[in-house]
PDB file of C-alpha atoms in Angstrom:
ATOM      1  CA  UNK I   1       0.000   0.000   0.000  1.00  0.00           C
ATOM      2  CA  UNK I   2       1.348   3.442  -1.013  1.00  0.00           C
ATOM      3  CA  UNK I   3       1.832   5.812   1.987  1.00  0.00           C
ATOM      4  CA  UNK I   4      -0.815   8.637   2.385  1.00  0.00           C
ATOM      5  CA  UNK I   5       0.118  11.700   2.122  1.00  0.00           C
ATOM      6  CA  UNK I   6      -2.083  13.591   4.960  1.00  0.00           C
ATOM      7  CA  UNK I   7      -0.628  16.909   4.544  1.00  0.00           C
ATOM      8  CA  UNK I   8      -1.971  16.735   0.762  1.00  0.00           C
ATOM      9  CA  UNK I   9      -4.417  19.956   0.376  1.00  0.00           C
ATOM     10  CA  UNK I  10      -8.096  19.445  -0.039  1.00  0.00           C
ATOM     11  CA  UNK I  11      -9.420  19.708  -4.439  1.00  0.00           C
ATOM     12  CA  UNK I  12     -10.017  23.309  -4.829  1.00  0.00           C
ATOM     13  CA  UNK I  13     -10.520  22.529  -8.583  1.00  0.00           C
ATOM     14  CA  UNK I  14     -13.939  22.776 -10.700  1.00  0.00           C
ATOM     15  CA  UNK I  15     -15.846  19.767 -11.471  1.00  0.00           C
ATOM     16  CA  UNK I  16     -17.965  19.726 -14.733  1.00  0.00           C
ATOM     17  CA  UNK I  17     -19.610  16.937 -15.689  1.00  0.00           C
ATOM     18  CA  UNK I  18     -21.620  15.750 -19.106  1.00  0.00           C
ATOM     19  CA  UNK I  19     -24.615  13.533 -19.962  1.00  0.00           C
ATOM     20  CA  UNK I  20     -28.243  13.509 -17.971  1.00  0.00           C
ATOM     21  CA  UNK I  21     -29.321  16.291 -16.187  1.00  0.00           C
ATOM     22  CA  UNK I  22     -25.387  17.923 -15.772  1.00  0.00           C
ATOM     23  CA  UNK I  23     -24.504  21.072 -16.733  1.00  0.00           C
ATOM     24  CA  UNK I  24     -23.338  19.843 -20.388  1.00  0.00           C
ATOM     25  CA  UNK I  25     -25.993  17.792 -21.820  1.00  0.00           C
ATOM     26  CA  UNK I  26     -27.937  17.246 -24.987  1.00  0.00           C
ATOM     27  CA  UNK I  27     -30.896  19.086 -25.797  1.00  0.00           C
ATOM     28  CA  UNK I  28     -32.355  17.388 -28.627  1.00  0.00           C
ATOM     29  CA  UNK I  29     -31.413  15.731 -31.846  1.00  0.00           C
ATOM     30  CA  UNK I  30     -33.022  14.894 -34.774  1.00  0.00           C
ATOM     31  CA  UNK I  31     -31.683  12.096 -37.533  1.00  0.00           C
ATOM     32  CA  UNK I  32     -30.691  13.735 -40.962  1.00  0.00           C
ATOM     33  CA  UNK I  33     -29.346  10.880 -43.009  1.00  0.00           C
ATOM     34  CA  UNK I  34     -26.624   9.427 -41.250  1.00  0.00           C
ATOM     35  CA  UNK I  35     -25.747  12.422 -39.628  1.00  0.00           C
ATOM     36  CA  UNK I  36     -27.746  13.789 -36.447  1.00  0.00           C
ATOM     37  CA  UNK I  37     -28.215  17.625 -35.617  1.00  0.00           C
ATOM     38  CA  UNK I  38     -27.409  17.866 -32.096  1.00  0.00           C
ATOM     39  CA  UNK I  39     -28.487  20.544 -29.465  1.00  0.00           C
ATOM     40  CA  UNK I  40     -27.001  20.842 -26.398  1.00  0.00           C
ATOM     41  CA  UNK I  41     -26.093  22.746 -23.410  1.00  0.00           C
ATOM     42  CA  UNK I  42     -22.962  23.971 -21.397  1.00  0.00           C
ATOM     43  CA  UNK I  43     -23.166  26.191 -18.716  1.00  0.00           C
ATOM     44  CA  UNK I  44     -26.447  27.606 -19.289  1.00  0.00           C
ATOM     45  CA  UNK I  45     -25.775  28.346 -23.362  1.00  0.00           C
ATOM     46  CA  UNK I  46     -27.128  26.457 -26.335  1.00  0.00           C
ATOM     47  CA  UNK I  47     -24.774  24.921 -28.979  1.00  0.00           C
ATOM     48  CA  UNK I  48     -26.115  23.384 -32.189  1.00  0.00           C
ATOM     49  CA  UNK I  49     -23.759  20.780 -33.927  1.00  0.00           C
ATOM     50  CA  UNK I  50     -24.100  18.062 -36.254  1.00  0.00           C
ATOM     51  CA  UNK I  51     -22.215  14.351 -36.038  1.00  0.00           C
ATOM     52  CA  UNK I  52     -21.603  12.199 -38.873  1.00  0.00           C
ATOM     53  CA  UNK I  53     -22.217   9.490 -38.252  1.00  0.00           C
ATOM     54  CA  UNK I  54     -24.295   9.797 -36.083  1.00  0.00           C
ATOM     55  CA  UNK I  55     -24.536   7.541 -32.650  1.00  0.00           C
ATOM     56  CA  UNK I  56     -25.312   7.467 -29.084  1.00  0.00           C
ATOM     57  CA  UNK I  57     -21.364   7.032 -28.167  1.00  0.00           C
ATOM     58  CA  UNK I  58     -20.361   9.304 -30.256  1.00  0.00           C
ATOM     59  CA  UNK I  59     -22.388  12.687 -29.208  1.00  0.00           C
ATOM     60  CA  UNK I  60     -21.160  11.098 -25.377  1.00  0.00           C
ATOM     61  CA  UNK I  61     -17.785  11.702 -26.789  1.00  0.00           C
ATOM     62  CA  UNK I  62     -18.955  14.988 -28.146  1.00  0.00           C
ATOM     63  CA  UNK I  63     -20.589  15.969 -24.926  1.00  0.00           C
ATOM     64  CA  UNK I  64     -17.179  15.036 -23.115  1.00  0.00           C
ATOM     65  CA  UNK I  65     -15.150  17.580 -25.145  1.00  0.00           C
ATOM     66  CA  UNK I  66     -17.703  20.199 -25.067  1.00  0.00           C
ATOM     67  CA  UNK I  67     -17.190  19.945 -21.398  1.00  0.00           C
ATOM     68  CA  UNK I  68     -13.177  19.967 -21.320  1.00  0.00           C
ATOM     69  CA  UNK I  69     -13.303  23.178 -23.612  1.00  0.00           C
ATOM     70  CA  UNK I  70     -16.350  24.474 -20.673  1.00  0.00           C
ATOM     71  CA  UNK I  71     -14.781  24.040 -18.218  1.00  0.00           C
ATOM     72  CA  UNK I  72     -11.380  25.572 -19.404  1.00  0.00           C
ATOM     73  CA  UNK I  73     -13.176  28.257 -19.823  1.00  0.00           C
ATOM     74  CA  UNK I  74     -12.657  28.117 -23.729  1.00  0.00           C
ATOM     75  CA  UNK I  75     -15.440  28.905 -26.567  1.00  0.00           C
ATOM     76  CA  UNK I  76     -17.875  25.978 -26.969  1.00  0.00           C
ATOM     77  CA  UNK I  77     -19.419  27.124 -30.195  1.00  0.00           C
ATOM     78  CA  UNK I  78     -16.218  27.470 -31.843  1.00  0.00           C
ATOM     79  CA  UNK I  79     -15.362  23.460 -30.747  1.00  0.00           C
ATOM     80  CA  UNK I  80     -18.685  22.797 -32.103  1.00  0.00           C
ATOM     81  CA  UNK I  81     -18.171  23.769 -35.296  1.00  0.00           C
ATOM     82  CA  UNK I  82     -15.561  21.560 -35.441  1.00  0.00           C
ATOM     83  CA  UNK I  83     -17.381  18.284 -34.410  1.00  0.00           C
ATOM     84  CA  UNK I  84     -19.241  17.450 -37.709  1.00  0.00           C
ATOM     85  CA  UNK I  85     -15.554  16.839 -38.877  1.00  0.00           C
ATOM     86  CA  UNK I  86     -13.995  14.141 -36.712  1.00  0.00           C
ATOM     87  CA  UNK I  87     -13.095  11.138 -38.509  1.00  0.00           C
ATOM     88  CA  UNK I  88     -12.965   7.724 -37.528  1.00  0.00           C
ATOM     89  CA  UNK I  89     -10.153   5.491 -36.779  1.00  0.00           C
ATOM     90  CA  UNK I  90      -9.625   2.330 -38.967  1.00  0.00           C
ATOM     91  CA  UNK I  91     -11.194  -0.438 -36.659  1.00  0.00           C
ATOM     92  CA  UNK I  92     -13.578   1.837 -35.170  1.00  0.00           C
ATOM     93  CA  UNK I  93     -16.177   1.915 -36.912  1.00  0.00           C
ATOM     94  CA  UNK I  94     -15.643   3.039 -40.776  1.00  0.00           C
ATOM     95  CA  UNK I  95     -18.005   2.313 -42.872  1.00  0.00           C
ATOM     96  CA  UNK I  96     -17.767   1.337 -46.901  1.00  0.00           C
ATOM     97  CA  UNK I  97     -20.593   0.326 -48.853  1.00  0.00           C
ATOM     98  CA  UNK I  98     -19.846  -2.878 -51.380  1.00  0.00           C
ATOM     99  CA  UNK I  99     -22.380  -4.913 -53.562  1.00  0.00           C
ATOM    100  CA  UNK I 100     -25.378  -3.060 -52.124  1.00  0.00           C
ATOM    101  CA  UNK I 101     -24.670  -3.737 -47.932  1.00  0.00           C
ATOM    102  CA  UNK I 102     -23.016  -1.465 -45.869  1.00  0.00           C
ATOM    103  CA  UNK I 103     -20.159  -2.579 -43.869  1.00  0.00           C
ATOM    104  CA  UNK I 104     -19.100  -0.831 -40.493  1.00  0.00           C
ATOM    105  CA  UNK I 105     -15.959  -2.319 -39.473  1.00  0.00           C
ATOM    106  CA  UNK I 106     -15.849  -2.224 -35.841  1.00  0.00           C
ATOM    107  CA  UNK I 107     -13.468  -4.663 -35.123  1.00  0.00           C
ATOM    108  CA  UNK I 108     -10.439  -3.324 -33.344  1.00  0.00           C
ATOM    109  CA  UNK I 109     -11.472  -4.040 -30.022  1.00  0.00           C
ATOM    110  CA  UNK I 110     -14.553  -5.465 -27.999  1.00  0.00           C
ATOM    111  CA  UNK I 111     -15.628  -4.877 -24.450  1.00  0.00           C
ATOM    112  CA  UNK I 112     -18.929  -5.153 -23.017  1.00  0.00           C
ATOM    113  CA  UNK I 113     -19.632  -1.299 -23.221  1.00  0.00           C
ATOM    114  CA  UNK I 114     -18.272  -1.092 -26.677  1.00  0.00           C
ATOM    115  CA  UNK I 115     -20.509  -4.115 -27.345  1.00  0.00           C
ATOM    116  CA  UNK I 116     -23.219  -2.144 -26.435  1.00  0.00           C
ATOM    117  CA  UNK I 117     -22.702   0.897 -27.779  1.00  0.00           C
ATOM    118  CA  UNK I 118     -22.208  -0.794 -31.358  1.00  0.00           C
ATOM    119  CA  UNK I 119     -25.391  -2.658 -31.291  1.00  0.00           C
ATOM    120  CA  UNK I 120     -27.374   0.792 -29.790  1.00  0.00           C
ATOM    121  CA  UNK I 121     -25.789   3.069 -33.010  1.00  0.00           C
ATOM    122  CA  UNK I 122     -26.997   0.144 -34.967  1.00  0.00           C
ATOM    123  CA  UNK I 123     -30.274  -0.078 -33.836  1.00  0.00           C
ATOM    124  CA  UNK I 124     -30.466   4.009 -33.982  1.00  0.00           C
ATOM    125  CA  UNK I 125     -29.539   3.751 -37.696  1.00  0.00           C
ATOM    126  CA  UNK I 126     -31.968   4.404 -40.350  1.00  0.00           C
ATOM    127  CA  UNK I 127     -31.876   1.927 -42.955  1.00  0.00           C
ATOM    128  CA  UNK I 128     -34.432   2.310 -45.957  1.00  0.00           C
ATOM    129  CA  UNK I 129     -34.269  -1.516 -47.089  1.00  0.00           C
ATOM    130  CA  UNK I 130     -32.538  -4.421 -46.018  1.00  0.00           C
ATOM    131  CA  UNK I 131     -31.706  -5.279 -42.568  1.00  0.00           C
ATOM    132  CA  UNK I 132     -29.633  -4.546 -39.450  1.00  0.00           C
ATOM    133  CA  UNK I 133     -26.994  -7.279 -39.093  1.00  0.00           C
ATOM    134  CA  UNK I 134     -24.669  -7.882 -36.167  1.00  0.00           C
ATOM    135  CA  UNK I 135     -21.226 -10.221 -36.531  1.00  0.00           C
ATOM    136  CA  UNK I 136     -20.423 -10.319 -33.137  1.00  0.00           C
ATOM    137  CA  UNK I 137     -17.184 -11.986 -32.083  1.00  0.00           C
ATOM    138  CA  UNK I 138     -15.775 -13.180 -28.405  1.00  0.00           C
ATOM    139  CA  UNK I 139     -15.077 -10.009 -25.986  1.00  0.00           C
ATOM    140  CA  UNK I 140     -11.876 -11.266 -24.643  1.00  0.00           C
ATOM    141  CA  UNK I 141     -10.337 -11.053 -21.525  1.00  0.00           C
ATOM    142  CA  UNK I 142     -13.626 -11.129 -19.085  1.00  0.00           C
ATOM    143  CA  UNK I 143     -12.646 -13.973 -16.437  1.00  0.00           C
ATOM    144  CA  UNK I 144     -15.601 -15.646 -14.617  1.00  0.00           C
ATOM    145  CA  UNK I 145     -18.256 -13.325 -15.823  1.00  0.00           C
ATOM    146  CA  UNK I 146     -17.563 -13.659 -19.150  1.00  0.00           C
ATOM    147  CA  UNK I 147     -20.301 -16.062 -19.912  1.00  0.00           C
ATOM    148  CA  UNK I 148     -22.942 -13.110 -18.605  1.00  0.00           C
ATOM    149  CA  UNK I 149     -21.043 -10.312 -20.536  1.00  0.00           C
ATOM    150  CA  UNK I 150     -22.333 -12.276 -23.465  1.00  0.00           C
ATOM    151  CA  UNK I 151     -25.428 -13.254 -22.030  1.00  0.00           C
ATOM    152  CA  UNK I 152     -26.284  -9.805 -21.557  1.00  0.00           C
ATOM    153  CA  UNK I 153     -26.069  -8.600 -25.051  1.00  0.00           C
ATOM    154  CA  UNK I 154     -28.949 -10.349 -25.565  1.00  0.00           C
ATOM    155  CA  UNK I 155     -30.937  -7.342 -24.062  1.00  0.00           C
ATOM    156  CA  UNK I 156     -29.185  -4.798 -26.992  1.00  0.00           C
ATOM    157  CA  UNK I 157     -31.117  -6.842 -30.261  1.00  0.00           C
ATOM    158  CA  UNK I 158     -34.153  -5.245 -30.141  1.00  0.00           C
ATOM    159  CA  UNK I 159     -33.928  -3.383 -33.308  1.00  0.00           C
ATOM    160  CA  UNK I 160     -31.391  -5.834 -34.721  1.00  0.00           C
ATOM    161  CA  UNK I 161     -33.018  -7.852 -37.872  1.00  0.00           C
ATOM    162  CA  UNK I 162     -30.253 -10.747 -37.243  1.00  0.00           C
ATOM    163  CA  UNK I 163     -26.992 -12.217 -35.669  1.00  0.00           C
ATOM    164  CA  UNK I 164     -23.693 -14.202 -36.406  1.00  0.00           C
ATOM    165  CA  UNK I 165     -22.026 -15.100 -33.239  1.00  0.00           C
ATOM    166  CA  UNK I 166     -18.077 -16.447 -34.043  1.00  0.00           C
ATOM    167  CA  UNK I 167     -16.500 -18.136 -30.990  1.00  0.00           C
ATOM    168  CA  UNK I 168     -16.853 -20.381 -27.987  1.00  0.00           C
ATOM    169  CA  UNK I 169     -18.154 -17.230 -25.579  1.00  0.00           C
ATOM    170  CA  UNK I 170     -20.424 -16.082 -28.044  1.00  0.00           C
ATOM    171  CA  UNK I 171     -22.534 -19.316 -28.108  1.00  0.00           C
ATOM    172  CA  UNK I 172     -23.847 -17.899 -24.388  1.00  0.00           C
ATOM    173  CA  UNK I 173     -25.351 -15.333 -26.588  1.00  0.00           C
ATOM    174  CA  UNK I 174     -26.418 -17.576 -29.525  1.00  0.00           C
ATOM    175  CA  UNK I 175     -28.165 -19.602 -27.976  1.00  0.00           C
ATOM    176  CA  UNK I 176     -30.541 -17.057 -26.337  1.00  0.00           C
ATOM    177  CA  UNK I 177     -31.516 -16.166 -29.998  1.00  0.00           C
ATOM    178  CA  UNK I 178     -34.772 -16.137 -31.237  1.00  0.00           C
ATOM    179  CA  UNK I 179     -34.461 -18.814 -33.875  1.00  0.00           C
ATOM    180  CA  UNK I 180     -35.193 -16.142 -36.462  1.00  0.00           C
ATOM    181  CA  UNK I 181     -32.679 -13.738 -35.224  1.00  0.00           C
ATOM    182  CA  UNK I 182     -29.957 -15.822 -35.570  1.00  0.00           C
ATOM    183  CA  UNK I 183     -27.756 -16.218 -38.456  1.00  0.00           C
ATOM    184  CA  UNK I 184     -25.418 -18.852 -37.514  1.00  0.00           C
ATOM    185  CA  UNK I 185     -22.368 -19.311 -35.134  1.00  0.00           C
ATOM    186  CA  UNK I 186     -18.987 -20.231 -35.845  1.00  0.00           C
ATOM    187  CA  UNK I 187     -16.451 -21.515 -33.137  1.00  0.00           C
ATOM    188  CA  UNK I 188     -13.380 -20.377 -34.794  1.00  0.00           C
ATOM    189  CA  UNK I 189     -12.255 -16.832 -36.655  1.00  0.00           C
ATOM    190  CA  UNK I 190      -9.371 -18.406 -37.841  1.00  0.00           C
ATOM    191  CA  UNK I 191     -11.283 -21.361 -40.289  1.00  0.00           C
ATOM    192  CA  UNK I 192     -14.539 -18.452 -40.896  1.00  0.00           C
ATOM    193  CA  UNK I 193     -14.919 -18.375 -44.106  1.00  0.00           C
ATOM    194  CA  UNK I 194     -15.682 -14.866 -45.518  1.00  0.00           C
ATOM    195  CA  UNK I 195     -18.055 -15.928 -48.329  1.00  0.00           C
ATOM    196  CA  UNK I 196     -20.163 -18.075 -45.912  1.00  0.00           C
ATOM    197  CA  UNK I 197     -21.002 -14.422 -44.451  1.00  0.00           C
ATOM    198  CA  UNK I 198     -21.099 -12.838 -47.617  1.00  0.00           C
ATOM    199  CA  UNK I 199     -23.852 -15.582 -48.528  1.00  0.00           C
ATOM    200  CA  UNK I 200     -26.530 -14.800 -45.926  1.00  0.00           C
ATOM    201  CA  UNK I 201     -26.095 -10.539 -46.818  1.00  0.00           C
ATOM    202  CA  UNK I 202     -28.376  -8.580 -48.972  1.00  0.00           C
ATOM    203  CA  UNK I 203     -28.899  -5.603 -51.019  1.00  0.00           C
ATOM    204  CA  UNK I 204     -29.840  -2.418 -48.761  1.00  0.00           C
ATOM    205  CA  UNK I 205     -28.436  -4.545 -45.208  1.00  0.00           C
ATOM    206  CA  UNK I 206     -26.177  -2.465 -42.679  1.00  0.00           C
ATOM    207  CA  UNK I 207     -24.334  -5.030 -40.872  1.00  0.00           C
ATOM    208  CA  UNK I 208     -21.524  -4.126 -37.720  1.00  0.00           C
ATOM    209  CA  UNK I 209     -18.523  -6.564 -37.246  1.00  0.00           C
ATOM    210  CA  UNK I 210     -17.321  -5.976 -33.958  1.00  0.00           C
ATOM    211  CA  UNK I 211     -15.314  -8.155 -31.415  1.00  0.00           C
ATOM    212  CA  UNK I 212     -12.304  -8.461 -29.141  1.00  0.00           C
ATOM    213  CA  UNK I 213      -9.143  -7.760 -31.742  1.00  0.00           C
ATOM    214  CA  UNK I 214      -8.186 -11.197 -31.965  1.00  0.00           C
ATOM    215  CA  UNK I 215     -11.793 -12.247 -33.213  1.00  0.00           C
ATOM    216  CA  UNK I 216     -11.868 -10.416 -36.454  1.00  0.00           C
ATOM    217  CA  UNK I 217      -8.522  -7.426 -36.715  1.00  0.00           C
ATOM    218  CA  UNK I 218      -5.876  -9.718 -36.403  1.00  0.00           C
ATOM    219  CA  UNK I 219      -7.062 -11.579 -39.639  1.00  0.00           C
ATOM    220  CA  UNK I 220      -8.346  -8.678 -41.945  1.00  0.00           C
ATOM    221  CA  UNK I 221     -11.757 -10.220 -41.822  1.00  0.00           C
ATOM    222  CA  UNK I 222     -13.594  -7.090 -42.903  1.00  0.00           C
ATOM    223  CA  UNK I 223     -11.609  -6.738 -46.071  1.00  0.00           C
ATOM    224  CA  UNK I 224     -11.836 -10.184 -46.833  1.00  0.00           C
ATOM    225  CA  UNK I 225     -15.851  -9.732 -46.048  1.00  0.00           C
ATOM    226  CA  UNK I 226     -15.594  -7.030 -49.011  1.00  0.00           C
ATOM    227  CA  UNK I 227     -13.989  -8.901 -51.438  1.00  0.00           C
ATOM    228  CA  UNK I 228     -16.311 -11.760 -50.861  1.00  0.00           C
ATOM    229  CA  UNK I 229     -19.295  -9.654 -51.534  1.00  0.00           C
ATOM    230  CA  UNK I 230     -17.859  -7.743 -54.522  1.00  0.00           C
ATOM    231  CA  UNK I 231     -16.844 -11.069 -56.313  1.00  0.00           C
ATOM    232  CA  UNK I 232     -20.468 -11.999 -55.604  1.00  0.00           C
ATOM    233  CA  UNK I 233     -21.839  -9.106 -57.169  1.00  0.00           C
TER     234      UNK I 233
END
């Protein structure tokens, strides 16, 4: 145990915090596409700003800056001008759009928040034909309770039209699917074939891979998912 320090003075600092009821929080938003238009508030003023894509986590992370520039006592509305305009990193959830389906390649990492946030955005999307699809891969890493991490999910496929679960933990998951929810379940990324995937898509479907990084990164599984689809075309 570290020593404490009881001569250490008392936080004098300001506390800000974001989301809910705090003091920066959203207002409203309203789905334009695949972008939202956002209003929020920070200390008392309203800030319009628009998100593309749009998502749940993301206008969380939006909220979170908005309150770092507040509470440095920085311009807000100058930040959120700026928010429409931050990309994505590769893995995190870039989209391309190949023989009709869209592909959001969430597949750098997987944790049971991230899990959840993926599934939510997908759910929130608008999709004017086809379906929502979720390839969900084992969230690594989880000890004990790992088995009701993946449980859990379960209660984020409301709005999801179907799933693929790929590896031993997921099969918790899979088999609490409705039997037409679920796609199929594979024990193994490493002998998933990309075309067997590819197969069960259609024209118009926005489908989220997402998993721990070892599931689906590791082995380029997304760009092998497009080139699957594209010689099928």
């Amino acid at each position: 145990m570290l020593p404490v320090d009881v001569n250490a003075p008392e936080w004098n600092g300001k506390i800000v915090r974001f989301g809910g009821d705090s003091e920066v929080r959203e207002l409203k938003h309203a789905a334009r596409g695949e972008s939202w238009d956002v209003v929020a508030e920070a200390g008392g003023k309203q800030i319009a700003f628009g998100l593309t894509p749009g998502a749940p986590h993301r206008l969380q992370n939006a909220l979170a800056a908005l309150a770092a520039v507040h509470a440095a006592g920085l311009d807000e509305a100058a930040l959120a001008k700026q928010l429409g305009d931050v990309g994505i990193m590769t893995g995190r959830g870039v989209e391309q759009t190949v023989a009709g389906a869209t592909l959001i390649d969430d597949s750098f990492n997987g944790n049971p928040a991230s899990m959840v946030a993926a599934l939510d955005s997908l759910t929130a999307r608008p999709v004017q034909k086809g379906r929502r699809i979720a390839i969900l891969g084992d969230m690594l890493e989880l000890g004990d309770e790992a088995p009701a991490y993946h449980e859990s999910l379960a209660d984020h496929l409301k709005g999801i039209d179907g799933v693929y679960c790929v590896g031993p933990l997921m099969r918790h998951l899979y088999n609490l699917l409705p039997v037409d929810k679920g796609l199929g379940w594979h024990e193994t990324p490493a002998t998933l074939e990309p075309g067997e995937i590819a197969a069960l898509l259609r024209d118009g479907d926005v489908v989220v891979v997402k998993g721990s990084k070892k599931m689906f990164w590791v082995n380029k599984f997304v760009p092998r998912l497009a080139a699957a689809l594209q010689a099928r075309a």
